[in-house]
XYZ file of C-alpha atoms in Angstrom:
574
model
C 151.813 71.376 84.938
C 153.163 72.924 88.114
C 156.096 71.558 89.747
C 155.974 69.851 92.789
C 158.552 71.686 95.428
C 161.098 68.985 96.293
C 160.498 67.500 99.220
C 163.100 68.509 102.511
C 164.689 65.433 105.087
C 165.362 66.439 108.452
C 169.371 66.307 107.208
C 169.275 68.465 104.539
C 171.435 71.755 105.150
C 169.818 75.188 105.793
C 171.974 76.487 102.283
C 171.003 73.351 100.705
C 167.143 74.368 101.657
C 168.389 78.156 100.082
C 169.577 76.960 96.921
C 166.493 74.698 96.697
C 164.155 77.963 97.133
C 165.898 79.332 94.559
C 165.440 77.121 91.787
C 161.875 77.005 92.754
C 161.333 81.250 92.503
C 159.161 81.478 88.993
C 158.815 85.165 87.567
C 155.657 86.611 88.477
C 153.574 90.206 86.169
C 152.951 91.491 89.391
C 155.561 90.847 91.031
C 158.921 90.378 88.881
C 161.520 92.506 90.792
C 160.463 91.160 94.066
C 161.425 87.799 92.360
C 164.398 89.282 91.111
C 165.619 90.743 93.890
C 164.976 87.479 96.607
C 166.602 85.580 92.978
C 169.652 87.833 93.263
C 169.883 87.849 97.534
C 169.839 84.187 97.851
C 172.304 83.202 95.680
C 174.672 85.583 96.524
C 177.490 83.565 97.586
C 178.167 85.100 100.953
C 174.887 84.342 102.324
C 175.344 80.525 101.058
C 179.137 80.274 103.302
C 177.531 82.527 106.235
C 174.448 79.229 105.739
C 177.406 76.595 106.036
C 179.053 78.145 108.998
C 175.878 78.003 110.280
C 175.220 74.098 109.950
C 178.876 74.215 110.987
C 178.775 75.845 114.390
C 175.181 74.106 115.157
C 176.618 70.552 114.984
C 179.176 71.570 117.216
C 176.638 72.383 119.538
C 175.238 68.880 119.444
C 177.759 67.622 120.018
C 179.516 69.204 122.535
C 182.625 68.548 122.471
C 185.422 68.916 125.723
C 189.040 69.954 124.990
C 191.469 67.503 125.772
C 193.804 69.695 127.764
C 193.934 73.011 128.845
C 197.492 74.161 128.141
C 197.916 73.217 124.506
C 200.381 76.395 124.022
C 202.255 75.652 127.103
C 202.464 71.948 125.609
C 204.122 73.537 122.145
C 206.701 75.855 124.500
C 207.807 71.991 125.767
C 208.163 70.003 123.104
C 209.792 73.388 120.760
C 212.747 73.517 124.062
C 213.224 70.022 123.626
C 213.593 69.906 119.795
C 215.702 72.253 120.389
C 218.444 70.519 122.771
C 219.753 68.009 120.746
C 220.585 67.616 116.630
C 217.770 67.323 114.431
C 216.298 65.751 112.226
C 214.644 67.440 108.580
C 210.908 66.544 109.836
C 211.872 67.740 112.852
C 212.991 70.730 112.036
C 209.639 71.684 110.290
C 207.962 70.455 113.350
C 209.638 73.710 115.229
C 208.719 75.685 112.391
C 205.687 74.865 112.833
C 205.364 75.220 116.449
C 207.093 78.782 116.907
C 205.725 80.104 114.283
C 203.211 82.980 115.717
C 199.782 82.423 113.995
C 200.531 78.440 115.121
C 201.152 80.404 118.912
C 198.068 82.526 118.675
C 195.876 79.975 117.772
C 196.806 77.626 120.787
C 196.379 80.950 122.862
C 193.336 81.502 121.431
C 192.384 77.635 122.260
C 193.203 77.840 125.572
C 192.162 81.112 126.878
C 188.263 78.873 125.659
C 188.808 75.752 126.856
C 189.268 77.116 130.336
C 186.579 79.818 129.912
C 188.428 82.353 131.172
C 186.710 85.215 128.992
C 185.815 87.527 131.985
C 188.526 90.499 133.187
C 190.112 89.803 136.104
C 189.653 92.405 138.600
C 191.515 92.878 141.851
C 190.667 91.102 145.405
C 188.339 92.990 147.386
C 190.493 94.840 150.082
C 190.037 92.551 153.158
C 189.000 95.896 156.014
C 186.514 97.245 153.464
C 183.993 95.742 156.050
C 185.490 97.390 158.941
C 184.433 100.769 157.316
C 181.310 100.890 156.010
C 178.835 102.925 158.040
C 175.298 102.243 159.251
C 173.852 103.061 155.960
C 173.845 100.785 153.230
C 176.834 100.802 150.918
C 177.529 98.937 147.494
C 180.565 98.046 146.639
C 180.357 98.259 142.173
C 183.692 97.284 139.930
C 183.481 98.836 136.750
C 186.011 97.819 134.157
C 186.171 100.551 131.396
C 188.564 100.870 128.377
C 189.898 104.351 127.412
C 185.862 105.379 127.242
C 184.569 108.012 129.705
C 182.698 106.103 132.493
C 179.392 107.804 131.085
C 178.679 109.405 134.291
C 178.148 113.094 135.561
C 178.195 114.045 139.120
C 177.158 117.213 141.360
C 177.412 118.861 144.779
C 173.817 118.916 146.648
C 172.944 122.152 147.763
C 171.493 120.503 150.578
C 173.802 117.883 152.150
C 176.844 118.740 150.383
C 177.150 114.807 149.153
C 178.582 113.803 146.054
C 176.006 112.795 143.339
C 175.261 111.369 140.164
C 173.276 113.719 137.882
C 173.294 111.569 135.241
C 173.874 108.410 133.905
C 175.337 108.956 130.341
C 172.996 106.076 127.829
C 175.318 103.180 126.673
C 178.323 104.468 128.163
C 179.781 101.855 130.874
C 178.479 102.949 133.708
C 174.592 103.091 132.091
C 175.990 99.150 130.724
C 176.895 98.078 134.065
C 173.610 99.281 135.358
C 174.605 99.458 139.005
C 175.202 103.150 138.888
C 171.556 105.431 139.371
C 171.497 109.059 139.029
C 170.765 109.953 142.895
C 173.631 107.766 144.663
C 176.282 109.024 146.529
C 179.304 108.607 145.852
C 181.704 108.404 148.600
C 185.006 106.870 147.689
C 187.561 105.820 144.146
C 189.595 102.930 144.222
C 189.936 103.513 148.216
C 190.320 107.200 147.099
C 187.864 109.097 149.679
C 186.567 112.226 147.876
C 183.775 113.478 149.961
C 185.997 116.571 150.639
C 187.745 117.046 146.891
C 185.643 119.722 144.182
C 183.541 118.080 141.794
C 186.078 118.685 138.965
C 188.673 116.466 140.871
C 186.502 113.709 141.705
C 186.028 113.991 137.135
C 189.637 113.983 136.988
C 190.406 110.675 138.712
C 187.317 109.218 136.812
C 188.627 109.796 133.787
C 192.143 109.284 134.310
C 191.073 105.665 135.733
C 192.042 102.946 133.182
C 190.932 99.043 133.574
C 188.842 98.187 136.680
C 186.872 100.753 138.566
C 186.013 100.590 142.337
C 183.153 102.410 143.426
C 181.758 102.987 146.986
C 178.163 104.299 147.014
C 175.759 104.963 149.234
C 172.520 103.837 146.628
C 169.644 106.223 146.160
C 166.661 106.008 148.862
C 164.314 105.336 145.554
C 166.627 104.678 142.579
C 165.030 106.007 138.755
C 163.570 102.492 136.663
C 165.498 102.647 133.150
C 163.794 104.809 130.647
C 162.434 103.201 127.743
C 165.050 104.731 124.567
C 163.745 107.632 123.265
C 162.899 107.739 119.521
C 162.420 111.725 118.946
C 164.640 112.519 116.575
C 165.588 116.085 115.764
C 167.400 118.086 112.837
C 170.609 120.037 114.229
C 170.505 123.714 112.727
C 173.186 124.996 114.404
C 177.608 123.442 114.639
C 178.282 122.412 118.534
C 181.786 122.049 119.587
C 181.557 120.906 123.930
C 185.500 121.979 124.127
C 184.105 125.401 123.470
C 181.491 125.616 125.860
C 181.956 126.617 129.355
C 178.264 125.551 130.864
C 178.580 122.205 129.858
C 178.554 120.376 132.999
C 181.307 117.354 131.324
C 183.313 118.535 128.334
C 184.460 114.619 127.716
C 180.777 113.963 127.788
C 179.407 116.379 124.751
C 178.497 115.163 121.694
C 179.699 117.598 118.933
C 177.902 117.692 115.718
C 177.580 120.146 112.467
C 174.375 121.802 111.312
C 172.249 119.423 109.333
C 173.215 116.353 111.188
C 169.944 113.575 113.220
C 170.330 113.398 116.462
C 168.489 110.578 117.858
C 167.222 112.624 121.677
C 167.420 109.585 123.973
C 167.012 111.563 127.196
C 165.089 114.594 127.524
C 164.228 114.365 131.451
C 167.304 117.242 132.393
C 165.522 120.728 131.167
C 169.096 122.083 130.516
C 171.078 119.082 128.922
C 169.518 116.427 126.365
C 171.273 112.909 126.288
C 171.350 112.563 121.712
C 173.677 109.832 119.301
C 173.856 110.961 116.141
C 172.546 108.874 113.221
C 174.538 106.911 111.332
C 177.201 107.075 113.536
C 178.858 103.785 114.782
C 179.815 105.067 118.571
C 176.752 103.230 120.743
C 177.194 105.989 123.223
C 175.099 108.356 124.535
C 176.889 112.375 124.827
C 175.473 115.596 126.112
C 173.945 118.415 123.620
C 172.530 121.412 124.864
C 168.985 121.029 125.245
C 166.209 123.114 122.722
C 164.991 125.570 125.899
C 168.350 126.413 126.798
C 170.017 126.877 123.772
C 167.376 129.941 122.359
C 167.964 131.670 126.157
C 171.485 131.500 125.519
C 170.935 132.675 121.863
C 168.097 135.033 123.435
C 170.497 136.707 125.685
C 173.592 137.327 123.221
C 170.880 139.026 121.697
C 170.175 141.004 124.541
C 174.163 141.569 125.182
C 174.553 142.579 121.633
C 177.444 139.741 120.719
C 175.082 137.568 119.097
C 173.497 140.275 115.833
C 170.963 138.970 113.346
C 172.227 139.022 109.497
C 171.490 141.976 108.199
C 170.646 141.659 104.446
C 172.883 142.709 102.007
C 172.980 145.813 99.810
C 173.240 143.681 97.028
C 170.975 140.733 95.175
C 172.617 137.922 96.816
C 170.837 135.179 94.993
C 171.528 133.329 91.485
C 169.431 136.299 88.639
C 169.561 133.751 85.263
C 167.674 135.283 82.730
C 164.871 134.229 80.073
C 164.456 135.113 76.899
C 162.499 138.122 77.463
C 165.272 139.056 79.672
C 163.328 138.430 83.110
C 163.821 135.685 85.460
C 161.099 133.194 85.975
C 161.666 133.276 89.900
C 160.884 137.386 89.968
C 163.305 140.262 92.078
C 160.464 141.901 94.194
C 161.047 145.725 93.810
C 160.618 148.109 97.359
C 156.764 148.291 97.190
C 157.042 144.072 96.268
C 158.487 143.747 99.140
C 156.396 145.612 101.253
C 153.073 144.699 100.359
C 155.115 140.710 101.011
C 155.903 141.724 104.273
C 152.317 140.498 105.807
C 152.604 136.449 104.299
C 156.487 136.444 105.418
C 158.073 136.401 108.917
C 159.219 139.297 110.388
C 162.292 139.767 109.401
C 163.710 141.928 112.781
C 162.247 139.079 115.650
C 165.220 136.912 116.096
C 164.724 133.258 114.580
C 166.532 131.084 117.144
C 167.953 127.836 114.737
C 168.527 124.864 117.242
C 166.741 121.841 116.639
C 164.076 120.680 114.170
C 162.030 117.844 114.814
C 162.335 115.125 112.055
C 161.083 111.866 111.313
C 161.198 109.523 108.054
C 159.310 110.325 104.906
C 159.324 108.293 101.822
C 156.524 108.840 99.024
C 153.750 106.408 98.332
C 152.301 105.930 95.328
C 149.134 107.054 95.557
C 150.886 110.478 96.979
C 151.780 113.501 94.889
C 155.234 113.979 93.917
C 156.890 116.725 96.413
C 157.862 119.894 94.881
C 161.817 120.619 94.072
C 162.489 124.299 95.048
C 165.593 125.830 93.724
C 168.114 128.641 94.707
C 170.884 129.664 93.860
C 174.321 131.880 94.273
C 175.132 134.985 91.846
C 176.280 132.683 88.580
C 174.978 129.904 89.248
C 171.491 130.280 86.590
C 169.732 127.933 88.092
C 166.481 128.677 85.603
C 168.969 127.128 82.535
C 169.413 124.392 84.950
C 165.884 123.428 85.357
C 164.942 123.822 81.819
C 167.270 121.425 80.836
C 166.100 119.005 82.910
C 162.664 119.486 82.154
C 163.081 119.763 78.511
C 164.935 116.429 78.564
C 161.744 114.717 80.690
C 158.636 116.552 79.891
C 156.406 113.724 80.420
C 157.905 113.629 84.215
C 158.941 116.227 85.641
C 157.065 120.053 85.282
C 157.687 124.317 85.263
C 154.921 126.332 87.172
C 153.652 128.458 84.378
C 154.163 132.408 85.812
C 151.367 134.594 85.798
C 151.626 138.140 83.616
C 149.563 141.372 83.451
C 151.516 142.061 79.997
C 150.060 141.557 76.570
C 149.961 138.197 74.684
C 152.212 138.329 71.794
C 151.295 136.526 68.639
C 153.082 134.280 69.205
C 152.708 132.868 72.829
C 150.388 130.300 74.050
C 147.560 130.838 76.924
C 148.980 128.471 80.221
C 152.292 127.499 77.899
C 154.691 130.925 78.124
C 152.293 132.603 80.573
C 148.811 132.878 82.059
C 147.892 136.535 81.063
C 145.928 137.926 83.831
C 144.591 141.905 83.760
C 146.050 143.928 86.148
C 143.175 144.057 88.170
C 142.651 140.165 88.790
C 146.176 140.251 89.308
C 146.775 142.387 92.280
C 143.465 140.820 93.329
C 145.232 137.193 93.890
C 148.436 139.448 95.378
C 146.435 140.617 97.841
C 145.178 137.021 98.441
C 148.509 136.443 98.863
C 147.874 133.967 95.928
C 151.773 134.255 95.020
C 154.928 132.729 95.745
C 156.695 135.228 94.873
C 155.276 138.530 92.832
C 157.128 141.818 90.727
C 157.462 144.249 88.367
C 159.129 145.046 84.950
C 158.786 147.009 82.541
C 156.060 148.537 84.548
C 154.380 144.838 83.780
C 153.200 142.485 86.751
C 154.950 139.026 86.818
C 154.375 136.588 89.130
C 154.371 133.141 90.170
C 151.593 131.379 92.376
C 150.536 127.903 94.204
C 147.647 127.010 91.775
C 150.454 126.764 89.344
C 152.617 124.078 91.169
C 149.220 122.067 92.089
C 148.212 122.204 88.626
C 151.878 121.049 87.786
C 151.353 118.223 91.118
C 147.769 117.257 89.724
C 149.220 115.664 86.631
C 151.585 113.408 88.826
C 154.510 115.458 87.752
C 157.770 116.433 89.905
C 157.363 120.336 89.672
C 160.452 122.159 89.904
C 160.850 126.196 90.962
C 163.583 128.574 91.409
C 162.462 131.049 94.093
C 164.047 134.120 96.244
C 165.527 131.870 99.474
C 163.061 134.290 101.131
C 160.602 132.493 99.470
C 161.338 128.912 101.128
C 159.564 130.151 104.436
C 155.768 130.582 103.136
C 156.375 126.945 100.798
C 157.598 124.881 103.616
C 154.321 123.533 104.245
C 152.507 119.702 104.690
C 151.327 120.489 101.064
C 154.451 120.788 99.535
C 156.541 118.920 100.938
C 159.721 121.052 99.296
C 162.795 119.442 98.524
C 165.127 122.170 98.505
C 168.280 122.518 96.264
C 171.594 125.141 96.722
C 173.623 125.437 93.824
C 176.217 126.825 94.314
C 178.851 127.483 91.004
C 182.073 126.173 91.027
C 184.796 129.402 91.978
C 187.896 129.681 91.025
C 190.467 131.768 93.695
C 191.081 134.246 90.326
C 189.932 134.713 87.178
C 192.764 133.783 85.846
C 192.219 130.121 86.128
C 188.536 131.054 84.704
C 187.655 130.752 80.601
C 187.884 134.704 79.843
C 184.033 135.028 78.802
C 181.229 134.248 80.960
C 177.465 134.255 80.498
C 177.514 135.613 83.943
C 180.172 137.925 83.945
C 179.999 141.807 84.420
C 180.674 144.385 81.561
C 181.279 143.338 78.120
C 180.392 139.545 78.613
C 184.061 139.185 80.940
C 184.460 138.121 84.618
C 186.585 139.966 86.790
C 187.898 139.726 90.518
C 185.304 141.914 92.035
C 182.470 139.514 90.115
C 183.822 136.368 91.436
C 184.119 137.575 95.318
C 180.206 138.954 94.556
C 180.422 135.168 93.774
C 181.490 134.000 96.978
C 179.864 136.809 98.952
C 176.484 135.853 97.684
C 177.499 131.688 98.684
C 178.453 132.701 102.273
C 175.249 134.559 102.852
C 172.769 132.196 101.403
C 174.643 129.495 103.715
C 174.352 131.907 106.424
C 171.051 132.985 106.034
C 169.427 129.728 104.278
C 171.487 127.203 104.933
C 169.305 124.860 107.480
C 166.608 125.194 105.139
C 168.794 123.316 102.527
C 168.355 119.356 101.916
C 171.399 119.414 99.362
C 174.320 121.135 98.444
C 174.400 121.152 94.411
C 178.214 122.533 93.387
C 178.212 123.565 89.447
C 180.909 122.636 87.896
C 179.346 122.635 83.870
C 175.588 122.762 82.901
C 176.125 119.218 81.636
C 177.442 117.709 84.848
C 175.306 119.439 87.266
C 172.368 118.452 85.295
C 173.317 115.035 85.468
C 173.815 115.741 89.375
C 170.197 117.360 89.502
C 168.347 114.291 87.452
C 169.854 111.535 90.255
C 168.626 113.382 92.725
C 165.480 113.636 91.655
C 165.143 110.375 90.895
C 166.395 108.827 94.487
C 163.281 111.714 95.606
C 161.124 109.775 93.817
C 162.506 106.092 95.646
C 163.675 106.618 98.714
C 163.197 107.710 102.433
C 164.144 111.172 103.690
C 164.499 112.980 106.878
C 161.114 115.784 107.363
C 159.773 117.884 109.629
C 157.263 116.195 111.694
C 154.662 118.095 110.938
C 154.673 117.349 107.305
C 153.359 113.669 108.012
C 151.421 114.161 111.307
C 148.081 113.242 110.569
């Protein structure tokens, strides 16, 4: 028999209603997790306390109490002074101690503030003669209150009239919040100081040094711009930016510093040179200036032309991990010189400069009916990513899979087609290579090896999460809407010298002993990969040892299937 829902009366409190609702939640085979979640939320003590506070505030609002007096703090001071004027009993001493206690004095001051409704800042009176100074033009007197924050507006000198006008209003700043200052307004005075003949940098200094109340005399723009709706454009920064080191910025104080990989919400692109943006996750609501994509690209192109910015050169030695399998060959194959020439047709031309500025992104979460995202591992020297990948797959082969590579070498007696390798003829392999069916391929002991796109699709078709470890160069061909790759860069923890490391190492040099030269190569490898491919990396995994690195990798893979991540907008647009 189904239990009836208890009848709620008009006097039932909100926290009591939640308690009754929680008691009525019943397990449902199709929504077990949802029910558990709701029960946990409604049973949370802090939520119950908030509901009780809400009810008390509603009762207070309905009663509309009026204060008995508006000067409780001064009355308490008078009583304390009267008590101290003569001998005191023990009760009077206790009362005096209470009245002079800092916390009680603060409570009484707050009471008086509320009773007097003294919430607004005290502004100085307008000058008596300011109306006499007004010209025929329409003049607006604006008073702003700011603390240590910037005013949130930049100015410029009009080339035609010579007037000082507001160039831009920073979203979320004091000027923007007031709604009284607009782009194009002409600035005449700041705190009674005429700025008509002052330089913009002198005016900016006056504004930045002013604290508390700022009085501006403004001639409004003929046509004030409408306040634009806040943009929903998000960009991943592909470079570091420090406004204090940028001589081109119109106002260093208004600049927004950021690091490569930060997600920026671009709230205004009105200015083709300087965008207004906020860092996602930053508690500061005020927008800051950042160079626009077009402006930053022009600056980089100019620096390359002048020779002050060089494209990263390819290292003489391999910069990526070369962990080996039992056959002595890395599953993600290193290209020979001939293979590199063949691959040039499908990879971007390295001679052409790549301007790393911004990449437009959006939030994406894998849906139940979608193929799992491809997980791509790249590693610097000594990372041994193939070992890490194989260990994770071996622990859960039903959930994770590896793309089986192709080879032209003869099949051995213990090997099975499609398990260790796909065994194909040399003619078929070369035809597939010409048709760009491999993400990378190479030659080893006169035999060809390669990992194909179809091998990846085969794993994903089984609803398995496919892990591949590739050369960093292959990332550009894999970053497509089909695969939506999540890129993990694996770096070994490198000690300062070999004396602080074990005497032997699987990634060591000659005779299994690691040398200082090996450590230096590992450091240089990690630096070069970060410089050339760091902007394509979603996560950096520092490998202390195989066990801890394996646990961290599994945690990343689990989050990848249930959480939302930032991806390029082009990957999710239909």
